[in-house]
Amino acid sequence: MARPNPTASGETAVRARPVGLQFGATVRRVAGRLPLHLSIIGLVALWSIPTIALLVSSFRDPGLVVTSGWWNAIKDPFSLTLDNYETVLDQNGMARSFLNSLIITIPSTLLTILVAAFAAYAFAWMKFPLRNFLFLVMVGLLVVPLQMTLIPVLKLYVSLNEWFGFLGHDVPLLGGRWFGTNSYAGIWVAHTAYGLPFAVYLLRNFFGGLPRDLFESAYLDGASDFKVFRRIVLPLSMPAIAALAIFQFLWVWNDLLVALIFLGDPDRAPMTLTITNLVSSFGTSYQLLTAAAFISMALPLVVFFALQRYFVQGILAGSVKG
Amino acid sequence: MVGRKWWVPWLWLSPALLLSGIFLLYPTIDTIRRSFLPKGSDAFIGFTLDNYRFIVDNPQPLVADTHSALLNNLMWLTVFTTITVALGLVIAVLAARVRYEAVAKSAIFIPMAISFVAASVIWRFMYEFNPGIGTINAVLKEVGGEPTRWLQDTGAPQTPFTHAGPDSLPHPIQINNFALVFVGVWMWTGFAMVVLSAGLKGISTDILEAARVDGANEWQIFRRIIIPNLSPTIAVVATTLVIQALKKFDLVWVMTAGKFKTDVVATLFYKEAFLFNNPEIGAAVAVVLLLWVVPIMVISIRRFQFQEETR
C-alpha cells in the first residue's frame, strides 16, 4: 500500500497533518471498502426483490397486476387494495386450506417431538442390545428418499380405508376419513414417521451431551426413568426441542409431495396443494397467485423472525435432513 | 440405572421403531422388490429387469423422457451444489466484515423459511415472458436485450460473447434448467451461508491475526487459512445440498411440471407411479434415486461413527 509522502506538500502540510491525514485515510478506507459494501448490498437486493415483488403485487388492483409491472405501484402507493386476498380466501378456498395446513401441521409436529424424545432418551441413556446398530439404521434412514416409500404406503393406506370404513366417512368437526388416504390422522402419522430419523438424531445428540452426573445422582435418589425424563431431560433440552419444533413445523407446513399423495381431496388440501392447483389452472393470474402465496408464507415468516436463533441452531445441529 | 427391566428400553423405543419400520424400512424393501416385478403384477410371478430396461432404453421420450430426467438431475447435482456452496461461502466471508452482518444475513436467509410452492409462484412471476410485468425481462429489455421465455426455452444460454443457436450444446445445458436451478440456489444459499458462517466464527482469530502480521493479503488468508479450516464444514453443507438436489420435486413440479425437458428423477417417479399408473417403473426410478444416495448414506454413517469415537 502506498504511503503518503509528507515532504511533497511542504511546511504547511506538516502542520495540518493530523486532521488532513485522518480525513484522507477515512476517505481512502471508505472508498477501499466500497466494493465490499456494494457487493453485499447488491446480493441482498437480488435476494429480496423477488419477495418484495410478490408482496407489492398481491396488494395491487387485480386489473393492474397482469397489465403493468409491480414497480409502477411506487408511483401510486395509495391505490393498494385487499381485493385479491378477499377473492382467494372466499372463492379459491384458501381460507379452508389455511385451516387445513394448521390442522395437518400442529399435531404432526407435536407427535414427532413426543415419539422422537422417548426414543432419543433410550438411545442416549439406556443400555440394550443392538443399540448402536439400531441408531445407525436411523442415521441411514435420514437420507432415504421419500419416493422409496410412497407406493407401498399408499397401498397400505388404501386398504386401511376399507378396514376403517365401518366407522363411517366423516370425522366429526375436522372432516375427512378416520384413517388412510384423505384423513388427517393418516397424514399426521405419515409426517411423524418421515420426520423421525432427523428428530431422533437431533435429540439423541443433545440428550447425550447432558452431564452424566445429573443422571447418576437422580437414579441414586431413586428417580424413575420417566421422572428423570420429565424433570431433567426435557427442561434442559428446551433449545434443541424448540429448534426441532420449528424445523418440523416448517417442513410439514411447506410440504407438497406427501399431501399430494395422501390428501387428494380439495376440502382437506393444505395451502401448498391448493396453490399448486391454482398454478395449473390459472397459471398467469398473478393477482390471485401472489395473494395466495403470501398467505402461505405469512406464518413461516413470523416463525422465522420470532425464532430465528433456534432455527439457526437447528440447522447447525443436524444439517442432513431433506 | 442398574435395576432397569430388560424390556424398558424397548418400551421407550417402540413408537419410533414401529413408525420407522412401517413407513420407512418396510416400504424401502418393498419398493426394491416391486421394481423387479412385471407390470401390473401385485402377486409374485417372477422377476424381470423390464422396468430398469425402460429407464435405459427410454422408449417414450415424449411423455416420460428418462434420459433427460437423469441428465437433468446430474446437472442439478453439480451446478446447484457448486453455485450454492460458493455463493454461501462468499457471502459468509464478506458479511463478516461489515457492521450490518446480521441484517444482510437475514435477508439472504429468508427464502429458507418459505415453501418451494410459494417460491415457484414468486419466480414464475419474475420469469414472466411479458417484459411489461416480468421483472427479469423488463430489466433485460431496459439494457437492450431480447425478452426470453425462461421456463420454456430449451436452447443453450446465450451470452454477449457466444451466439450459440438452439440445441448447439448437449441436452441438460438449456436455459430453462438453469432458470430452475437458480431458484433452488436462491432458496438454499441462506442455508450454506449460515452453516459456513458458523464455521468461520470457529476459526481462531489468533491464526488470522498472525497471518496478517506476517503480511498475508486477504486473498491468501482466504485461500490458505479459511478454505482448509472450513473444508469439513463445506463437506457437510455439500452433502446436504446433494441430497436436496437429488430429491428435488416441488420446485420443478410447480414451475414447469417437467415440461420442456425439465423433468428430474423425482418428477419422473411421480408421473410413472401416480399419473401413468406404472408403479413398477416408478419403483425402479425410485431405486435409481436410492442408489445415488447410498454413497452419502455411507459417508454420514462413517462420520457419525467417527464423532462417537472422538466424543
Short mmCIF file of C-alpha atoms in Angstrom, two decimals, chain B residues 97-227:
data_model
loop_
_atom_site.label_atom_id
_atom_site.label_comp_id
_atom_site.label_asym_id
_atom_site.label_seq_id
_atom_site.Cartn_x
_atom_site.Cartn_y
_atom_site.Cartn_z
CA ARG B 97 -16.55 -7.73 7.54
CA VAL B 98 -19.43 -5.28 7.85
CA ARG B 99 -21.36 -3.99 10.82
CA TYR B 100 -24.77 -4.85 9.35
CA GLU B 101 -23.84 -8.54 9.09
CA ALA B 102 -26.95 -9.77 10.92
CA VAL B 103 -29.37 -7.83 8.72
CA ALA B 104 -27.65 -8.85 5.50
CA LYS B 105 -27.60 -12.50 6.54
CA SER B 106 -31.29 -12.44 7.49
CA ALA B 107 -32.22 -11.12 4.05
CA ILE B 108 -30.32 -13.93 2.33
CA PHE B 109 -31.71 -16.49 4.74
CA ILE B 110 -35.44 -15.64 4.47
CA PRO B 111 -36.18 -17.85 1.43
CA MET B 112 -35.28 -20.89 3.59
CA ALA B 113 -38.49 -20.37 5.57
CA ILE B 114 -40.93 -20.39 2.67
CA SER B 115 -42.18 -23.35 0.67
CA PHE B 116 -40.95 -24.38 -2.75
CA VAL B 117 -44.53 -23.85 -3.88
CA ALA B 118 -44.53 -20.20 -2.80
CA ALA B 119 -41.04 -19.77 -4.24
CA SER B 120 -42.30 -21.20 -7.52
CA VAL B 121 -45.06 -18.58 -7.64
CA ILE B 122 -42.54 -15.84 -6.83
CA TRP B 123 -40.22 -16.94 -9.62
CA ARG B 124 -42.85 -17.68 -12.23
CA PHE B 125 -43.74 -14.04 -11.76
CA MET B 126 -40.08 -12.93 -12.01
CA TYR B 127 -39.54 -15.08 -15.13
CA GLU B 128 -42.80 -13.99 -16.84
CA PHE B 129 -42.21 -13.52 -20.57
CA ASN B 130 -44.12 -10.24 -20.96
CA PRO B 131 -41.49 -7.56 -20.19
CA GLY B 132 -44.33 -5.32 -19.03
CA ILE B 133 -44.80 -7.45 -15.89
CA GLY B 134 -41.90 -9.94 -15.75
CA THR B 135 -39.14 -8.28 -13.74
CA ILE B 136 -36.18 -10.07 -15.35
CA ASN B 137 -37.31 -9.49 -18.91
CA ALA B 138 -38.09 -5.87 -18.05
CA VAL B 139 -34.52 -5.36 -16.84
CA LEU B 140 -33.22 -7.23 -19.88
CA LYS B 141 -35.25 -5.00 -22.20
CA GLU B 142 -34.03 -1.90 -20.37
CA VAL B 143 -30.39 -2.81 -21.12
CA GLY B 144 -31.22 -3.63 -24.74
CA GLY B 145 -31.61 -7.42 -24.60
CA GLU B 146 -34.32 -9.66 -26.01
CA PRO B 147 -37.03 -10.99 -23.66
CA THR B 148 -36.57 -14.71 -23.05
CA ARG B 149 -39.07 -17.48 -22.28
CA TRP B 150 -37.07 -18.52 -19.23
CA LEU B 151 -39.12 -21.58 -18.34
CA GLN B 152 -39.81 -22.86 -21.84
CA ASP B 153 -36.59 -22.15 -23.70
CA THR B 154 -34.64 -25.37 -24.24
CA GLY B 155 -31.81 -23.61 -26.07
CA ALA B 156 -28.36 -23.06 -24.68
CA PRO B 157 -27.78 -19.88 -22.69
CA GLN B 158 -26.62 -17.01 -24.90
CA THR B 159 -24.09 -14.52 -23.70
CA PRO B 160 -22.91 -11.36 -25.40
CA PHE B 161 -19.76 -13.32 -26.36
CA THR B 162 -21.16 -16.56 -27.73
CA HIS B 163 -24.10 -16.80 -30.04
CA ALA B 164 -24.92 -20.43 -29.59
CA GLY B 165 -28.02 -21.34 -31.51
CA PRO B 166 -30.68 -23.60 -30.01
CA ASP B 167 -29.55 -27.18 -29.38
CA SER B 168 -25.95 -26.36 -30.06
CA LEU B 169 -24.98 -27.79 -26.68
CA PRO B 170 -25.78 -31.25 -25.28
CA HIS B 171 -29.13 -31.66 -23.63
CA PRO B 172 -29.29 -30.65 -19.95
CA ILE B 173 -27.47 -27.38 -20.58
CA GLN B 174 -30.56 -25.42 -21.53
CA ILE B 175 -31.88 -22.06 -20.39
CA ASN B 176 -34.95 -23.33 -18.56
CA ASN B 177 -32.92 -25.78 -16.48
CA PHE B 178 -30.59 -23.01 -15.38
CA ALA B 179 -33.61 -20.86 -14.58
CA LEU B 180 -34.97 -23.62 -12.32
CA VAL B 181 -31.60 -24.29 -10.72
CA PHE B 182 -31.26 -20.61 -9.90
CA VAL B 183 -34.49 -20.72 -7.89
CA GLY B 184 -33.00 -23.60 -5.93
CA VAL B 185 -29.87 -21.54 -5.37
CA TRP B 186 -31.99 -18.60 -4.21
CA MET B 187 -33.65 -20.80 -1.62
CA TRP B 188 -30.62 -22.70 -0.32
CA THR B 189 -27.80 -20.13 -0.30
CA GLY B 190 -29.02 -18.96 3.10
CA PHE B 191 -28.53 -22.44 4.49
CA ALA B 192 -24.98 -22.74 3.14
CA MET B 193 -24.19 -19.23 4.38
CA VAL B 194 -25.45 -19.86 7.93
CA VAL B 195 -23.57 -23.12 8.39
CA LEU B 196 -20.36 -21.81 6.80
CA SER B 197 -20.59 -18.57 8.73
CA ALA B 198 -20.77 -20.53 11.99
CA GLY B 199 -17.70 -22.48 10.86
CA LEU B 200 -15.96 -19.22 10.04
CA LYS B 201 -16.58 -17.89 13.54
CA GLY B 202 -14.93 -21.05 14.84
CA ILE B 203 -11.59 -20.25 13.20
CA SER B 204 -9.38 -18.76 15.90
CA THR B 205 -8.74 -15.05 15.46
CA ASP B 206 -5.14 -15.64 16.61
CA ILE B 207 -4.37 -17.55 13.41
CA LEU B 208 -5.91 -14.81 11.27
CA GLU B 209 -4.08 -12.06 13.18
CA ALA B 210 -0.78 -13.92 12.95
CA ALA B 211 -1.21 -14.28 9.18
CA ARG B 212 -1.98 -10.55 8.84
CA VAL B 213 1.03 -9.60 10.93
CA ASP B 214 3.16 -11.80 8.67
CA GLY B 215 1.92 -9.73 5.74
CA ALA B 216 -0.54 -12.14 4.15
CA ASN B 217 -3.14 -10.39 1.99
CA GLU B 218 -6.85 -11.10 2.22
CA TRP B 219 -6.87 -13.46 -0.74
CA GLN B 220 -4.02 -15.52 0.72
CA ILE B 221 -5.86 -15.68 4.04
CA PHE B 222 -8.99 -16.86 2.27
CA ARG B 223 -7.13 -19.41 0.16
CA ARG B 224 -4.61 -20.71 2.72
CA ILE B 225 -6.40 -20.42 6.06
CA ILE B 226 -10.15 -20.08 5.67
CA ILE B 227 -10.69 -22.74 2.99
#
